[in-house]
C-alpha positions as a Python dict, from the first residue, in 0.01 Angstrom:
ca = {
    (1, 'X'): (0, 0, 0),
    (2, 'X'): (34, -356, 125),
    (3, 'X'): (-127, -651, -147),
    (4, 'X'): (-472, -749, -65),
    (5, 'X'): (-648, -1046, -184),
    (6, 'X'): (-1001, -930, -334),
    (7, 'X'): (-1275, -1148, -417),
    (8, 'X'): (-1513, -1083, -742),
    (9, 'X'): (-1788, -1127, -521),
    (10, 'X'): (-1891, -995, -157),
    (11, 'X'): (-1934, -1275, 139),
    (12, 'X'): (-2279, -1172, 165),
    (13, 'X'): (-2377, -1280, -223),
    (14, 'X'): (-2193, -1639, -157),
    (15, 'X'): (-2422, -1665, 202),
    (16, 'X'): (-2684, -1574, -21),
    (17, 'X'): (-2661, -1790, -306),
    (18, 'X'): (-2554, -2119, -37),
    (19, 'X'): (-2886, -2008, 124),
    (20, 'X'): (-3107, -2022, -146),
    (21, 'X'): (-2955, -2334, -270),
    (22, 'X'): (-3037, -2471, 80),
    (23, 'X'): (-3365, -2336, 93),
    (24, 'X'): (-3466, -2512, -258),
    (25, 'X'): (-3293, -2822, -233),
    (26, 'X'): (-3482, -2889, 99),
    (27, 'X'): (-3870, -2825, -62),
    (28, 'X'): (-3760, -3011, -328),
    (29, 'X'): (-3669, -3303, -97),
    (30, 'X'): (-3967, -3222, 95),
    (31, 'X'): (-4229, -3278, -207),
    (32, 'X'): (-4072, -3562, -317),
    (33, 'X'): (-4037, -3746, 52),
    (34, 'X'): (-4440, -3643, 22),
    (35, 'X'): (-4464, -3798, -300),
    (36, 'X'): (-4326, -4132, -203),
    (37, 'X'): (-4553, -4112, 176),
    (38, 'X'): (-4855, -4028, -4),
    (39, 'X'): (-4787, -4336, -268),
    (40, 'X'): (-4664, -4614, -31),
    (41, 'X'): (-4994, -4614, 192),
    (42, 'X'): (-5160, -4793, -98),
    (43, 'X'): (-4844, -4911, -296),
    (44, 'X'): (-4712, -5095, -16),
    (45, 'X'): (-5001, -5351, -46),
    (46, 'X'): (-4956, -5380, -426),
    (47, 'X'): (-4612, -5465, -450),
    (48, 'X'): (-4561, -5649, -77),
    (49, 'X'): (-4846, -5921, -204),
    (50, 'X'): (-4680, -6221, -7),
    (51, 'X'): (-4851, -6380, 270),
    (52, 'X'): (-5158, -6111, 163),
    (53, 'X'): (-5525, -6218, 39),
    (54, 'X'): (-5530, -6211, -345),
    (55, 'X'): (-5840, -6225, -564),
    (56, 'X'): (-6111, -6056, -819),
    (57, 'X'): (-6424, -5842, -711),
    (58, 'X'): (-6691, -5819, -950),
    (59, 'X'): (-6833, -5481, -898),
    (60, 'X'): (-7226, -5511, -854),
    (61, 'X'): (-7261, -5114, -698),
    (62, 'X'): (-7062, -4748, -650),
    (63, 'X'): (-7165, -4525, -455),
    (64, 'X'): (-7012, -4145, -448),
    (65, 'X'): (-6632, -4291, -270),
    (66, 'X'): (-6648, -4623, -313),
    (67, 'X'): (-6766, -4963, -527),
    (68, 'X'): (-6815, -5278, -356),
    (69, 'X'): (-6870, -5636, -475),
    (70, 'X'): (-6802, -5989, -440),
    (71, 'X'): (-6479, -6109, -338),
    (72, 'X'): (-6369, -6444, -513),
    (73, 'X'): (-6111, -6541, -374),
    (74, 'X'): (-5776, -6649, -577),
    (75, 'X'): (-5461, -6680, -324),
    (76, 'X'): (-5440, -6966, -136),
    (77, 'X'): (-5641, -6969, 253),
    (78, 'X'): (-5820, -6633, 126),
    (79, 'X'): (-6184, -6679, 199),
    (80, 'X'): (-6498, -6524, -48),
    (81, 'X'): (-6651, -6208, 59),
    (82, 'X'): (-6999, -6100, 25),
    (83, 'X'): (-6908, -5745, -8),
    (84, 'X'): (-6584, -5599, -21),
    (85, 'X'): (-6511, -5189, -73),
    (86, 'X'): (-6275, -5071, -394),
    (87, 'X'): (-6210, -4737, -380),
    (88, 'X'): (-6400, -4537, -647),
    (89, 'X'): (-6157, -4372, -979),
    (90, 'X'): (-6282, -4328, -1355),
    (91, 'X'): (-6130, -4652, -1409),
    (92, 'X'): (-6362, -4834, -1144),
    (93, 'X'): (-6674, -4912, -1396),
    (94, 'X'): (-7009, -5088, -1202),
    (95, 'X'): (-7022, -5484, -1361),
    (96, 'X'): (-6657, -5521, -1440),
    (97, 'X'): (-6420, -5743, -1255),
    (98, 'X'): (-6048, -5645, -1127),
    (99, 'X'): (-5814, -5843, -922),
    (100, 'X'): (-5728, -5744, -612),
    (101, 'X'): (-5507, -5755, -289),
    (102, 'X'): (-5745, -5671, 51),
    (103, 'X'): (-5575, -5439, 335),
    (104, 'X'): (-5480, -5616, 639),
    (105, 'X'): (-5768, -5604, 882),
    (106, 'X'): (-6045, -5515, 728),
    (107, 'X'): (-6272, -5480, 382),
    (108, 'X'): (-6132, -5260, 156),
    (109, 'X'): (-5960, -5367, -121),
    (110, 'X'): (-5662, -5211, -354),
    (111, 'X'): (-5639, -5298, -757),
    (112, 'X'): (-5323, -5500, -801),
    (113, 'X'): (-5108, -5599, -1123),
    (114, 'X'): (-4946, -5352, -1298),
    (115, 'X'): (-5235, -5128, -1317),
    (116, 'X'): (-5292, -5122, -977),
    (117, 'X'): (-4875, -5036, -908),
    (118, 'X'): (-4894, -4761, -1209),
    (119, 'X'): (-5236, -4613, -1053),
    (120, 'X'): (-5055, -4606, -632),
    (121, 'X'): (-4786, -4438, -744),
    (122, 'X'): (-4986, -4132, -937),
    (123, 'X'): (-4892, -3924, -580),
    (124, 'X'): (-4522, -3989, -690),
    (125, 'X'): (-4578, -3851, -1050),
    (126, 'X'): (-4714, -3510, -950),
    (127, 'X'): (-4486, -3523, -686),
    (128, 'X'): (-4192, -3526, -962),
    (129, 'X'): (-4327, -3212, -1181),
    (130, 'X'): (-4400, -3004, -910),
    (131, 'X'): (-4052, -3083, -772),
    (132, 'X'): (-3916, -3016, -1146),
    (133, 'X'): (-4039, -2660, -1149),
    (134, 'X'): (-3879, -2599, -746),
    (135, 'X'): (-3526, -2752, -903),
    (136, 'X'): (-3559, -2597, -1253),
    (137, 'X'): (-3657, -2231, -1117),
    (138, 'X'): (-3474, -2191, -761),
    (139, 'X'): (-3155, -2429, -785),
    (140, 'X'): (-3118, -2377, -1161),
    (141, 'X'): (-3061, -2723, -1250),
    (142, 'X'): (-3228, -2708, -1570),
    (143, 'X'): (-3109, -3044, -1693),
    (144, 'X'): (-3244, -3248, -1354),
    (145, 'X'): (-3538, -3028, -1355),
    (146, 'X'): (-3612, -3218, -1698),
    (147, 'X'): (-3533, -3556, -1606),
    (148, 'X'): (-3785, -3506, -1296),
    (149, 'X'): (-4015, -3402, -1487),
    (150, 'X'): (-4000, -3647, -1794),
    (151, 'X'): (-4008, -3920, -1529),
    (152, 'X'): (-4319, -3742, -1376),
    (153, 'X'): (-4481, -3760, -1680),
    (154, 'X'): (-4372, -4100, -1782),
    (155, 'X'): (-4538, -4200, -1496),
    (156, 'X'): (-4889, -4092, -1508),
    (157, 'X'): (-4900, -4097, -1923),
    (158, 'X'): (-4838, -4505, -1808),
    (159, 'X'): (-5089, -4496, -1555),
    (160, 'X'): (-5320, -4321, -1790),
    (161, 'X'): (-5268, -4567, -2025),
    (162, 'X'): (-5300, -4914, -1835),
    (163, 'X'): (-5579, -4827, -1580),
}
C-alpha cells in the first residue's frame, strides 16, 4: 500500500470554517463602516469647525423634532439669527443656552464642544456592541469582541455623562 498523506480534517470543514470567517468578518465591517456613516453626517461639522459659523442659541421653543432659538453669534463674520433649528434630544431643555456650529447652507444647527463630539458619535457606540456580539459569536474572537464592546460602552457611558 503506497504512503498517503491524510489530513485530520476534510477540505470541505476548512472551506467551511474560511467561509464563515468571511461571512462574519464582512457584517462586522459592514456595521461598523455604518457606524462611522451614520456618525460623520453630524460629526463632521463638530470637529471640522474652521472657516464654519460658531455661536450659542438660547432655546425660547421645542416642538416634537426640533428646538429653535436665537442665534448669537460668536465666530468671527457669523451674523445673529432670529431663529435657528437644534435638533430635539433629552439633553435639549426649552430656556437653556448651548453653543453651536450651523450646517452649511441653511438653519439648523449642531451642539459643538465636547458634548456635542461625544453626543455625534452615539451611532459609532452602538455600532461597536452590536459588532462585538457578530465578532464574539461568529469569528470567535472573544478577546476583540471585548475590546469592541468596552469601547462601545465607553463611548456612550461618556456621552451619557457630558450631554
Amino acid at each position: 500500500m503506497p504512503a498517503t498523506a491524510t489530513s485530520s480534517r476534510p477540505a470541505s470543514a476548512v472551506a467551511m470554517r474560511f467561509g464563515r470567517f468571511a461571512a462574519m468578518g464582512t457584517v462586522a465591517a459592514l456595521i461598523l463602516v455604518a457606524g462611522v456613516w451614520a456618525s460623520w453626517g453630524t460629526a463632521q461639522h463638530v470637529m471640522l469647525t474652521k472657516g464654519r459659523e460658531r455661536g450659542a442659541v438660547e432655546v425660547a421653543r421645542c416642538g416634537a423634532q426640533a428646538c429653535w432659538g436665537r442665534y448669537a453669534p460668536l465666530s468671527e463674520g457669523s451674523q445673529p439669527r432670529a431663529r435657528v433649528v437644534l435638533e430635539k434630544s433629552v439633553a435639549v431643555a426649552r430656556g437653556r443656552t448651548y453653543t453651536v456650529v450651523l450646517k452649511p447652507g441653511g438653519d439648523e444647527a449642531v451642539r459643538s464642544g465636547p458634548a456635542g463630539v461625544l453626543y455625534a458619535w452615539i451611532p459609532l457606540g452602538g455600532a461597536l456592541l452590536l459588532a462585538s456580539v457578530v465578532v464574539a459569536g461568529g469569528l470567535l474572537r472573544t478577546r476583540a469582541a471585548w475590546v469592541l464592546a468596552l469601547s462601545g460602552v465607553a463611548l456612550l457611558t461618556a456621552a451619557f455623562v457630558t450631554v
